[in-house]
Short mmCIF file of C-alpha atoms in Angstrom, two decimals:
data_model
loop_
_atom_site.label_atom_id
_atom_site.label_comp_id
_atom_site.label_asym_id
_atom_site.label_seq_id
_atom_site.Cartn_x
_atom_site.Cartn_y
_atom_site.Cartn_z
CA MET A 1 -51.46 -70.99 176.37
CA LYS A 2 -55.22 -70.32 174.59
CA ASN A 3 -53.41 -66.65 173.56
CA VAL A 4 -50.15 -68.49 171.75
CA LEU A 5 -51.75 -71.47 170.10
CA THR A 6 -54.64 -69.10 168.13
CA PHE A 7 -55.46 -70.08 164.53
CA ARG A 8 -53.87 -66.50 163.85
CA ASN A 9 -50.44 -67.29 165.29
CA ILE A 10 -50.44 -70.95 163.65
CA ILE A 11 -50.74 -69.73 160.76
CA ILE A 12 -48.24 -67.22 160.59
CA ALA A 13 -45.80 -69.67 162.73
CA ILE A 14 -45.88 -72.52 159.74
CA PRO A 15 -44.89 -69.74 156.94
CA LEU A 16 -41.70 -69.24 158.94
CA LEU A 17 -41.04 -73.04 160.28
CA VAL A 18 -41.41 -74.05 155.97
CA ILE A 19 -38.44 -71.34 155.66
CA ILE A 20 -36.31 -71.92 158.28
CA LEU A 21 -36.76 -75.33 157.24
CA ALA A 22 -35.68 -74.67 153.93
CA LEU A 23 -32.48 -72.48 155.08
CA ASN A 24 -31.48 -74.87 157.05
CA TYR A 25 -31.04 -77.37 154.25
CA ALA A 26 -30.33 -75.05 151.30
CA LEU A 27 -28.31 -72.91 152.74
CA PRO A 28 -24.14 -73.26 153.12
CA GLN A 29 -22.32 -75.50 156.63
CA VAL A 30 -18.78 -76.05 157.74
CA ASP A 31 -17.56 -79.28 159.36
CA VAL A 32 -14.66 -79.42 160.30
CA VAL A 33 -13.84 -83.23 160.04
CA ARG A 34 -11.01 -85.38 159.54
CA ALA A 35 -10.28 -86.92 156.00
CA VAL A 36 -10.17 -91.23 156.03
CA GLY A 37 -11.64 -92.01 152.62
CA VAL A 38 -13.00 -91.73 149.47
CA GLU A 39 -15.48 -93.91 148.23
CA ILE A 40 -17.93 -94.11 144.41
CA LYS A 41 -21.07 -96.22 144.61
CA ARG A 42 -22.30 -97.56 141.19
CA LEU A 43 -26.83 -96.01 141.73
CA ASP A 44 -29.58 -97.40 140.07
CA THR A 45 -32.31 -94.38 139.96
CA GLU A 46 -35.71 -94.51 137.56
CA ASP A 47 -35.22 -91.54 135.23
CA ALA A 48 -37.49 -89.15 135.56
CA GLY A 49 -38.26 -88.93 132.09
CA THR A 50 -39.05 -91.83 130.23
CA GLY A 51 -38.82 -94.28 133.89
CA GLN A 52 -36.83 -96.60 132.39
CA GLN A 53 -33.82 -98.09 135.72
CA ARG A 54 -30.26 -96.10 134.45
CA THR A 55 -26.60 -96.78 136.20
CA ARG A 56 -24.65 -93.71 137.86
CA ASP A 57 -21.62 -93.80 139.64
CA VAL A 58 -22.50 -91.39 142.79
CA TYR A 59 -18.77 -90.45 144.82
CA PHE A 60 -18.61 -90.37 149.13
CA LEU A 61 -16.46 -88.61 150.85
CA GLN A 62 -15.50 -90.50 154.34
CA THR A 63 -14.60 -88.80 157.43
CA GLU A 64 -14.95 -88.38 160.44
CA THR A 65 -15.39 -85.51 163.09
CA PRO A 66 -12.41 -85.15 165.91
CA GLY A 67 -14.16 -87.05 168.31
CA GLY A 68 -14.17 -89.91 166.58
CA LYS A 69 -17.71 -89.69 165.00
CA PRO A 70 -18.57 -90.85 161.62
CA ARG A 71 -19.42 -88.54 158.96
CA VAL A 72 -20.32 -89.39 155.10
CA TYR A 73 -20.69 -86.59 152.42
CA ARG A 74 -22.44 -87.04 148.88
CA ASN A 75 -19.81 -85.61 146.17
CA GLU A 76 -21.69 -84.18 143.21
CA ASP A 77 -21.94 -81.39 141.12
CA ASN A 78 -24.66 -78.82 141.68
CA PHE A 79 -25.37 -76.16 138.93
CA LEU A 80 -27.13 -73.42 142.38
CA TYR A 81 -23.47 -73.91 144.46
CA TRP A 82 -21.27 -73.54 140.67
CA LYS A 83 -20.38 -76.94 141.72
CA PHE A 84 -19.14 -78.25 138.42
CA ASP A 85 -15.51 -80.68 139.84
CA SER A 86 -16.67 -82.87 141.95
CA ALA A 87 -13.28 -84.90 140.68
CA ASP A 88 -11.20 -82.52 141.49
CA LEU A 89 -12.66 -82.74 145.24
CA GLN A 90 -12.70 -86.79 145.08
CA ALA A 91 -8.81 -86.25 144.31
CA GLN A 92 -8.43 -83.55 146.73
CA VAL A 93 -9.90 -85.26 149.72
CA GLN A 94 -8.76 -88.86 148.88
CA SER A 95 -4.76 -86.53 148.91
CA PHE A 96 -6.01 -85.81 152.46
CA ALA A 97 -6.72 -88.10 153.87
CA ALA A 98 -4.13 -89.82 153.33
CA ASP A 99 -2.15 -88.18 155.71
CA LYS A 100 -5.39 -88.37 158.00
CA GLN A 101 -5.81 -84.50 157.40
CA LEU A 102 -8.03 -81.66 159.43
CA ILE A 103 -10.06 -79.85 156.65
CA ALA A 104 -13.07 -77.60 156.86
CA ILE A 105 -16.01 -78.95 154.45
CA ARG A 106 -18.23 -76.71 152.86
CA ARG A 107 -21.80 -78.70 151.98
CA TYR A 108 -25.15 -78.19 152.34
CA GLY A 109 -28.37 -80.94 152.51
CA TRP A 110 -29.28 -83.06 156.29
CA ARG A 111 -27.93 -86.69 156.88
CA ILE A 112 -30.83 -88.89 157.02
CA SER A 113 -30.61 -92.81 157.55
CA ALA A 114 -33.90 -93.32 156.70
CA PHE A 115 -34.22 -92.16 153.79
CA SER A 116 -29.69 -92.52 152.76
CA MET A 117 -29.89 -88.90 152.21
CA PHE A 118 -25.88 -87.03 152.58
CA PRO A 119 -25.14 -83.61 152.66
CA ASN A 120 -23.29 -82.74 149.27
CA ALA A 121 -19.90 -81.08 150.00
CA VAL A 122 -19.08 -78.03 147.81
CA LYS A 123 -16.17 -77.29 148.53
CA ALA A 124 -12.44 -78.60 151.27
CA TRP A 125 -9.77 -76.90 152.10
CA PRO A 126 -7.30 -77.66 154.56
CA VAL A 127 -7.12 -76.21 158.57
CA GLU A 128 -5.75 -76.21 161.84
CA PRO A 129 -7.22 -78.17 165.22
CA GLY A 130 -9.58 -74.97 166.55
CA TYR A 131 -10.95 -73.48 163.47
CA ARG A 132 -14.17 -71.48 163.84
CA HIS A 133 -15.57 -70.52 160.10
CA ILE A 134 -17.01 -67.59 160.85
CA PRO A 135 -20.71 -67.93 158.44
CA VAL A 136 -20.57 -64.79 157.08
CA PHE A 137 -22.33 -65.20 154.01
CA ASN A 138 -25.32 -67.06 155.68
CA SER A 139 -24.71 -63.55 158.24
CA ILE A 140 -25.09 -61.14 154.88
CA VAL A 141 -28.50 -63.47 153.24
CA ILE A 142 -30.88 -63.55 156.96
CA ILE A 143 -29.97 -60.42 157.66
CA CYS A 144 -31.49 -59.54 154.01
CA LEU A 145 -34.26 -61.52 154.60
CA VAL A 146 -34.94 -60.18 157.51
CA SER A 147 -34.82 -57.24 157.08
CA LEU A 148 -37.44 -57.90 154.07
CA LEU A 149 -40.17 -59.75 156.58
CA ALA A 150 -39.85 -57.04 158.63
CA PHE A 151 -40.42 -54.11 155.78
CA GLY A 152 -42.78 -56.88 154.03
CA PHE A 153 -44.40 -56.76 158.13
CA LEU A 154 -44.50 -52.72 158.37
CA ARG A 155 -46.44 -52.14 155.16
CA ALA A 156 -48.53 -54.73 155.57
CA ARG A 157 -49.49 -53.18 158.78
CA ARG A 158 -49.12 -50.02 157.64
CA ALA A 159 -51.83 -50.95 155.08
CA SER A 160 -54.41 -52.34 157.59
CA LYS A 161 -54.06 -49.29 159.81
CA ALA A 162 -54.46 -47.57 156.10
CA ARG A 163 -56.90 -49.86 155.49
CA ALA A 164 -58.48 -48.91 159.38
CA LEU A 165 -59.09 -46.04 159.13
CA ARG A 166 -60.36 -45.84 156.22
CA ARG A 167 -63.38 -48.06 157.09
CA GLN A 168 -63.20 -45.38 160.34
CA GLN A 169 -63.29 -42.46 158.54
CA HIS A 170 -66.79 -44.07 155.67
CA GLU A 171 -68.51 -45.50 159.29
CA ALA A 172 -68.27 -41.58 160.64
CA GLU A 173 -69.09 -40.88 157.25
CA GLN A 174 -72.32 -42.76 157.27
CA ARG A 175 -73.18 -41.95 160.82
CA GLU A 176 -72.97 -38.16 159.61
CA ARG A 177 -75.82 -39.05 156.60
CA ASP A 178 -77.87 -40.84 158.09
CA ALA A 179 -77.85 -37.76 160.91
CA LEU A 180 -78.68 -35.77 158.96
CA LYS A 181 -81.32 -38.36 157.21
CA ALA A 182 -82.12 -38.22 160.62
CA ARG A 183 -83.09 -35.14 161.24
CA GLU A 184 -84.05 -34.04 157.66
CA ALA A 185 -87.03 -35.97 158.26
CA GLU A 186 -87.99 -34.63 161.90
CA GLU A 187 -87.65 -31.47 160.49
CA ALA A 188 -90.22 -32.85 157.17
CA ALA A 189 -93.03 -34.09 160.06
CA ASP A 190 -92.56 -30.80 162.48
CA ARG A 191 -93.66 -29.01 159.21
CA ALA A 192 -96.62 -31.40 158.37
CA ARG A 193 -97.68 -31.13 162.03
CA GLN A 194 -96.95 -27.57 162.09
CA GLY A 195 -99.38 -27.88 158.69
CA VAL A 196 -102.01 -29.74 159.50
CA HIS A 197 -101.64 -27.58 163.07
CA ARG A 198 -102.86 -24.53 160.01
CA LYS A 199 -105.18 -26.51 158.63
CA ASP A 200 -107.56 -27.01 162.31
CA ALA A 201 -106.66 -23.70 163.49
CA ASP A 202 -108.07 -22.27 160.00
CA ILE A 203 -111.06 -24.95 159.75
CA ASP A 204 -111.85 -23.81 163.86
CA SER A 205 -111.24 -19.93 162.52
CA PHE A 206 -113.89 -20.91 159.53
CA LEU A 207 -116.33 -22.09 161.82
CA ASN A 208 -116.37 -19.81 164.32
CA SER A 209 -116.65 -16.81 162.15
CA ASP A 210 -120.36 -19.55 160.60
CA ASP A 211 -121.83 -19.09 164.36
CA ARG A 212 -120.56 -15.30 164.34
CA LYS A 213 -122.62 -14.68 162.02
CA THR A 214 -126.25 -17.18 162.49
CA ASP A 215 -126.19 -15.78 165.70
#
């Protein structure tokens, strides 16, 4: 457990968790529900630029799961998803609700009751009981992201190995330079000792020659 909860693992896990949550929020998902009705609510919001209160109408789609659990979706235009037909979708779901039609709703976002957050419906179409949606688009996006992350990880690992190899080569070259300097210093010390020995020998020879002459 201590090996798992390391600083490095935590630093890696936090961005991965953020990416997973962002994908879960932003990628379109499909719910199979039964259309019940539609609603238009008038909401008071604050303008971000001026700070003034303004009122706007928001479309809502009322549905329920096959098991009878209620599900409500917001129905607003969104440029990123190329959705500009909220009114058409509202009328379409209203027609489905007349016959309690089983429909598939493509949506993004989360339902958080505490913040009055609703997922935004993008598209709706009638389906048969037992319909199962295959998330082809999401699979392609996830595969591409995993491939990019794997490519980046391999590049980073390769760069790390290259830096480690260069560091090892630099340390080996530094050791060779230090060893060469040590050998040169030792050779210089040997030469100095030999010079001292020769000088002492010359002095001894000179003194011995003077003693012989005196005799």
